């Protein structure tokens, strides 16, 4: 096998979670997934499609109806600087957000290309360019008093003429860091100068807790033109409680779409029609499903982060977006050891910061997507006991 | 975008099929897909899973139950030279056969690696190593009197010490060429000498029409040891009428499995649980579903190939495996032009040989997986009229 693949880091989240396998006394908050099943109306759409026998190959880029549904959904949220919105010919349906990211990296990154990733971040974003043989550089956010921040000047200086691709995820997993429109404009301006592509993982855009007009976090689609070198990745997983469906999409410049169709053919061929039918219905009901998810998540966030902020010695901030509390206990600098001890000694399952980048060593990620907010408080009690408070 | 990706050949099958879009008077046989929906009992398993709310992430490598089901299924067919069969820890569940192939290529092929592919072949097998930046060589089968054959000595000489990967598909799409056990042994022996990996696309193994003990074509699993550098790819698509589900698997050496789990995480994360439940039931009923599919396909094959062999001037042989008739009309050397004319002038949809390799220029592929064999004969009538016979 390729040494590149052998050297890909195994998930430190799985590493910790494996230590708790088979223990039903563990309160697990390690994975980025709600514990609520997909809404019934969405499941029914897939069931009906299966009943009808829609079990054949579909178009590489997705069902016409779903691509147009996505385009309308995105246009409502992001009319863009010229009001052009997102045309359906810029949309491809993919086997989840992670697959959309991988396809974009395949489309853009040659071996030895210079690729810049902002970290801490979901480890898949770092692994994908590595699989393609890229020369990877990371630029770390800085934690100041529990809040992770971007040094914009440092980022702009790190985007070089030879930089092929900038990869970022905001609202960010795990830190909750979000980008503002002024920052996005500055980054786009710099990338236009250098010819650098931007791959923006915006799957958490709808899980945004600040009051806004379009009910979502700032997006690169708000500042870019359709032909900019920008790929924006989305997923039904978080905003529609559809993690297990493996259904997502990407928005790209129209000139890229034909090649993306080929890449989908060579990676997965297409997404199942019955899953796409569920996606169509999920978007039709987005104005019921997502606000309910978000308002419940906000209660979860306020409950968990509020309680953690009252724990003496912990350092964290209230995240504006996403579904994670990210915190540390100063003086305790090994998150993997802490997370393993928390599983073994306290029955509390968290993800170690090290999974997301070395600069997050000693931090812990807590997914607060929980049907029962009381479950989060029980977790905080376990944490406090373990801390001997 | 990468020039590698821009230069990937667009499907010549799609090119021809697009010319017939929106015409319901075309008898279409261009795609490799039965026109029969997935058996009801398999669909019901997915429906039940959806009803139960199994809409969460699954293990990267697949459900325990499905991996063991696959391992048992493969062991029954392929106990192997030492009777060890296929252990479940050598199995990964993937988003279709094509995804299994792409994952294997990602695991094995660095940019600039020497990769050898036997053609004519399904174009995805050539595109995947190109995406990874490989130096690709092809070795062409030779057509003798309508039958495509491998020059074994030529192949053995073409496998060099620097050859990283040999990719082959037998029973072959489009030619129906199959490999015999003696040939497989010789290829394996040579690849052991050179350290070359074998990626064997055996998705058509069960669609085999010669009488055999295990009801399938010879497999590299019959001659290899578990630790050989061999990846064998399978799919539920053809043998279980499940094209649209995007569900397949690969069998690999046990030492590769952990890394494969990482690659799946970074490509698609996992396959939907409800689709995997359908896969479990499909295997439980394999002894009913697949023989029915195969005996019907045999009728289709005999009907179509028998009729084509009676058409004066056509050159073709009876394929031993697969679901395609592959033929030519000597003196007519441009399959793309012929296929486009057949759509436009005769309402007959076939795939041009050029889609599968330059050595197949002028050939035409006809998928005979049709619920109604009479439909195949109507197609032959259209062909004959067009040939002015």
Coordinates of C-alpha atoms in Angstrom, one line a residue, chain B residues 19-312:
Chain B
X19 CA -28.7 11.9 -28.8
X20 CA -31.7 9.8 -28.0
X21 CA -33.0 11.6 -24.9
X22 CA -36.6 12.5 -24.9
X23 CA -37.4 10.0 -27.6
X24 CA -39.7 7.3 -26.3
X25 CA -39.6 5.4 -29.6
X26 CA -36.0 4.3 -29.0
X27 CA -35.3 0.7 -27.8
X28 CA -32.4 1.4 -25.5
X29 CA -29.8 -1.2 -24.7
X30 CA -26.9 1.1 -24.1
X31 CA -26.6 1.0 -20.3
X32 CA -25.4 -2.1 -18.3
X33 CA -28.6 -2.4 -16.3
X34 CA -31.6 -4.8 -16.2
X35 CA -35.0 -3.2 -16.7
X36 CA -36.3 -5.2 -13.7
X37 CA -36.7 -3.5 -10.3
X38 CA -35.1 -4.9 -7.1
X39 CA -37.0 -7.9 -5.7
X40 CA -39.7 -6.9 -3.3
X41 CA -38.3 -8.8 -0.3
X42 CA -35.1 -6.8 -0.6
X43 CA -36.9 -3.5 -0.8
X44 CA -39.0 -4.4 2.2
X45 CA -35.9 -4.9 4.3
X46 CA -34.9 -1.3 3.6
X47 CA -38.4 0.0 4.1
X48 CA -38.6 -1.8 7.5
X49 CA -35.2 -0.3 8.5
X50 CA -36.4 3.2 7.5
X51 CA -39.6 2.7 9.5
X52 CA -37.5 1.8 12.6
X53 CA -35.5 5.0 12.2
X54 CA -32.2 3.5 11.3
X55 CA -30.9 6.8 9.9
X56 CA -27.7 7.2 11.8
X57 CA -24.0 6.8 10.8
X58 CA -22.7 3.3 10.5
X59 CA -19.3 1.7 10.9
X60 CA -16.9 2.7 8.1
X61 CA -16.4 -0.9 7.0
X62 CA -20.1 -1.8 7.1
X63 CA -22.6 -3.5 9.4
X64 CA -21.1 -6.5 11.3
X65 CA -24.0 -8.6 10.0
X66 CA -23.5 -7.6 6.4
X67 CA -19.7 -8.1 6.5
X68 CA -20.2 -11.6 7.9
X69 CA -23.0 -12.4 5.4
X70 CA -20.6 -11.4 2.6
X71 CA -17.8 -13.4 4.0
X72 CA -20.0 -16.5 4.2
X73 CA -21.3 -15.9 0.7
X74 CA -17.8 -15.6 -0.7
X75 CA -16.4 -18.5 1.3
X76 CA -19.1 -20.8 -0.1
X77 CA -18.1 -19.8 -3.6
X78 CA -14.4 -19.5 -3.1
X79 CA -13.0 -21.7 -0.4
X80 CA -9.6 -20.9 -2.0
X81 CA -6.5 -23.1 -2.4
X82 CA -6.1 -23.7 1.3
X83 CA -9.8 -23.8 2.2
X84 CA -9.5 -20.7 4.3
X85 CA -12.3 -18.9 2.4
X86 CA -12.9 -15.2 3.0
X87 CA -12.8 -14.0 6.6
X88 CA -15.1 -11.1 7.5
X89 CA -12.1 -9.0 8.5
X90 CA -11.1 -8.9 4.8
X91 CA -14.4 -7.4 3.7
X92 CA -15.4 -3.7 3.4
X93 CA -18.9 -2.6 2.3
X94 CA -18.8 0.2 -0.3
X95 CA -21.0 2.6 -2.2
X96 CA -21.2 0.3 -5.2
X97 CA -18.6 -1.7 -7.1
X98 CA -17.3 1.5 -8.7
X99 CA -16.6 3.0 -5.3
X100 CA -14.8 -0.2 -4.2
X101 CA -12.6 0.1 -7.3
X102 CA -11.9 3.8 -6.6
X103 CA -11.0 3.1 -3.0
X104 CA -8.6 0.3 -4.0
X105 CA -6.9 2.6 -6.5
X106 CA -6.6 5.4 -3.8
X107 CA -5.0 2.8 -1.5
X108 CA -2.5 1.6 -4.0
X109 CA -1.6 4.1 -6.6
X110 CA 0.8 7.1 -6.1
X111 CA 1.1 9.7 -8.8
X112 CA 3.5 8.5 -11.6
X113 CA 3.1 4.9 -10.6
X114 CA 3.1 2.4 -13.5
X115 CA -0.4 0.9 -13.8
X116 CA -1.5 -1.7 -16.4
X117 CA -5.1 -2.2 -17.5
X118 CA -6.4 -4.9 -19.8
X119 CA -8.8 -3.4 -22.4
X120 CA -11.4 -3.1 -23.9
X121 CA -12.9 -2.4 -20.6
X122 CA -15.5 -0.4 -18.8
X123 CA -14.0 3.1 -19.0
X124 CA -14.1 3.7 -15.2
X125 CA -11.3 1.3 -14.7
X126 CA -9.0 3.4 -16.9
X127 CA -10.2 6.7 -15.5
X128 CA -9.6 5.9 -11.8
X129 CA -5.8 5.5 -11.9
X130 CA -5.7 8.6 -14.2
X131 CA -7.4 10.6 -11.4
X132 CA -4.7 9.5 -9.0
X133 CA -2.0 10.7 -11.5
X134 CA -0.8 7.2 -12.6
X135 CA 1.2 6.5 -15.6
X136 CA -1.2 4.3 -17.4
X137 CA -0.4 1.5 -19.9
X138 CA -3.1 -0.6 -21.6
X139 CA -2.8 -4.1 -23.0
X140 CA -5.4 -5.0 -25.6
X141 CA -7.2 -8.3 -25.9
X142 CA -7.3 -9.5 -29.5
X143 CA -10.5 -10.2 -31.5
X144 CA -10.2 -13.4 -33.5
X145 CA -13.4 -14.2 -35.5
X146 CA -15.6 -12.3 -33.1
X147 CA -14.1 -13.7 -29.9
X148 CA -11.8 -11.6 -27.7
X149 CA -8.7 -13.3 -26.4
X150 CA -5.9 -12.6 -24.0
X151 CA -2.3 -13.2 -25.2
X152 CA -1.1 -14.5 -21.9
X153 CA 2.6 -14.3 -22.7
X154 CA 2.2 -10.7 -23.8
X155 CA 0.5 -9.9 -20.5
X156 CA 3.2 -11.6 -18.4
X157 CA 5.9 -9.7 -20.3
X158 CA 4.1 -6.4 -19.7
X159 CA 4.0 -6.9 -15.9
X160 CA 7.2 -5.2 -14.9
X161 CA 9.1 -5.0 -11.6
X162 CA 8.0 -1.4 -11.4
X163 CA 4.3 -2.2 -12.2
X164 CA 2.4 -1.2 -9.1
X165 CA -1.0 -2.4 -10.1
X166 CA -2.7 -4.6 -12.7
X167 CA -6.4 -3.9 -13.3
X168 CA -8.6 -6.4 -15.0
X169 CA -12.3 -7.1 -15.4
X170 CA -13.4 -10.7 -16.2
X171 CA -16.0 -11.8 -17.0
X172 CA -15.5 -8.7 -19.1
X173 CA -17.6 -5.7 -19.9
X174 CA -18.0 -5.3 -22.9
X175 CA -16.4 -8.3 -24.6
X176 CA -17.6 -11.2 -22.5
X177 CA -14.0 -12.4 -22.2
X178 CA -13.4 -14.6 -19.2
X179 CA -10.2 -15.8 -17.5
X180 CA -9.5 -19.4 -16.8
X181 CA -7.9 -20.7 -13.6
X182 CA -4.6 -21.6 -15.4
X183 CA -4.3 -18.1 -16.6
X184 CA -5.1 -16.6 -13.2
X185 CA -2.4 -18.8 -11.7
X186 CA 0.2 -17.6 -14.2
X187 CA -0.8 -14.0 -13.7
X188 CA -0.7 -14.3 -9.9
X189 CA 2.7 -16.1 -10.1
X190 CA 4.1 -13.2 -12.2
X191 CA 2.7 -10.6 -9.9
X192 CA 4.2 -12.3 -6.9
X193 CA 7.6 -12.0 -8.6
X194 CA 7.2 -8.3 -9.4
X195 CA 5.4 -7.3 -6.3
X196 CA 2.5 -6.1 -8.4
X197 CA -1.0 -5.7 -6.9
X198 CA -4.0 -7.2 -8.8
X199 CA -7.3 -5.4 -8.8
X200 CA -9.9 -7.8 -10.1
X201 CA -13.3 -6.4 -11.0
X202 CA -15.3 -9.6 -10.7
X203 CA -18.8 -8.1 -10.5
X204 CA -20.1 -10.3 -13.3
X205 CA -18.8 -13.6 -11.7
X206 CA -22.3 -14.8 -10.9
X207 CA -23.6 -14.0 -14.4
X208 CA -21.8 -17.0 -15.9
X209 CA -23.4 -19.4 -18.3
X210 CA -21.0 -22.3 -18.4
X211 CA -21.9 -25.2 -16.1
X212 CA -19.7 -25.0 -13.0
X213 CA -19.7 -26.4 -9.4
X214 CA -20.0 -23.0 -7.7
X215 CA -22.2 -21.3 -10.2
X216 CA -19.7 -18.6 -11.0
X217 CA -16.8 -17.7 -13.2
X218 CA -13.2 -18.5 -12.1
X219 CA -12.0 -16.0 -9.5
X220 CA -8.6 -14.9 -8.4
X221 CA -9.9 -15.9 -4.9
X222 CA -9.8 -19.5 -6.1
X223 CA -6.0 -19.4 -6.6
X224 CA -4.7 -16.7 -4.2
X225 CA -3.8 -16.8 -0.5
X226 CA -5.4 -14.3 1.9
X227 CA -2.2 -12.3 2.1
X228 CA -1.6 -12.0 -1.6
X229 CA -1.6 -8.5 -3.1
X230 CA -5.1 -8.9 -4.4
X231 CA -8.2 -6.8 -4.2
X232 CA -11.4 -8.4 -5.6
X233 CA -14.4 -6.1 -6.2
X234 CA -18.1 -7.1 -6.1
X235 CA -21.4 -5.5 -6.3
X236 CA -25.1 -6.2 -5.6
X237 CA -26.0 -4.3 -8.8
X238 CA -26.1 -7.1 -11.4
X239 CA -26.6 -10.3 -9.5
X240 CA -29.3 -8.9 -7.2
X241 CA -30.9 -6.3 -9.5
X242 CA -29.8 -3.5 -7.2
X243 CA -28.0 -1.0 -9.5
X244 CA -29.6 2.1 -8.0
X245 CA -28.7 1.2 -4.4
X246 CA -25.0 1.9 -4.7
X247 CA -24.0 -1.1 -2.6
X248 CA -20.9 -3.2 -3.2
X249 CA -17.9 -4.7 -1.5
X250 CA -14.3 -5.5 -1.8
X251 CA -12.2 -8.4 -0.5
X252 CA -8.6 -7.5 0.5
X253 CA -5.7 -8.8 2.5
X254 CA -6.4 -8.5 6.2
X255 CA -3.5 -6.2 6.7
X256 CA -5.2 -3.6 4.4
X257 CA -8.5 -3.4 6.2
X258 CA -7.7 -0.8 8.8
X259 CA -6.4 1.6 6.2
X260 CA -9.4 0.9 4.0
X261 CA -11.7 1.9 6.9
X262 CA -9.9 5.3 6.9
X263 CA -10.3 5.7 3.2
X264 CA -14.0 5.0 3.4
X265 CA -14.3 7.6 6.2
X266 CA -12.6 10.2 4.0
X267 CA -14.6 9.3 0.9
X268 CA -18.2 8.5 2.0
X269 CA -18.0 7.8 5.7
X270 CA -20.2 4.7 5.4
X271 CA -23.1 3.2 3.5
X272 CA -26.7 3.8 4.7
X273 CA -27.9 1.3 7.3
X274 CA -31.2 0.8 5.5
X275 CA -29.3 -0.1 2.2
X276 CA -27.1 -2.5 4.1
X277 CA -30.1 -4.2 5.7
X278 CA -31.4 -4.7 2.1
X279 CA -28.0 -6.2 1.3
X280 CA -28.2 -8.7 4.2
X281 CA -31.6 -9.9 3.0
X282 CA -30.4 -10.0 -0.7
X283 CA -27.6 -12.4 0.4
X284 CA -30.0 -14.5 2.5
X285 CA -32.1 -14.9 -0.7
X286 CA -29.2 -15.1 -3.1
X287 CA -29.9 -18.8 -3.9
X288 CA -33.4 -17.7 -5.2
X289 CA -32.6 -14.3 -6.7
X290 CA -29.4 -14.9 -8.6
X291 CA -30.2 -18.2 -10.3
X292 CA -33.5 -16.6 -11.5
X293 CA -31.6 -13.6 -12.8
X294 CA -29.0 -15.8 -14.5
X295 CA -31.4 -18.3 -16.1
X296 CA -33.4 -15.4 -17.5
X297 CA -30.2 -13.7 -18.7
X298 CA -29.2 -16.9 -20.4
X299 CA -32.5 -16.9 -22.3
X300 CA -31.8 -13.3 -23.2
X301 CA -28.3 -14.1 -24.3
X302 CA -29.3 -17.1 -26.4
X303 CA -32.2 -15.1 -28.0
X304 CA -30.1 -12.0 -28.8
X305 CA -26.8 -13.6 -29.8
X306 CA -28.6 -16.4 -31.7
X307 CA -30.5 -13.8 -33.7
X308 CA -27.4 -11.6 -34.3
X309 CA -25.4 -14.6 -35.4
X310 CA -28.0 -15.2 -38.1
X311 CA -27.6 -11.6 -39.5
X312 CA -25.4 -11.9 -42.6

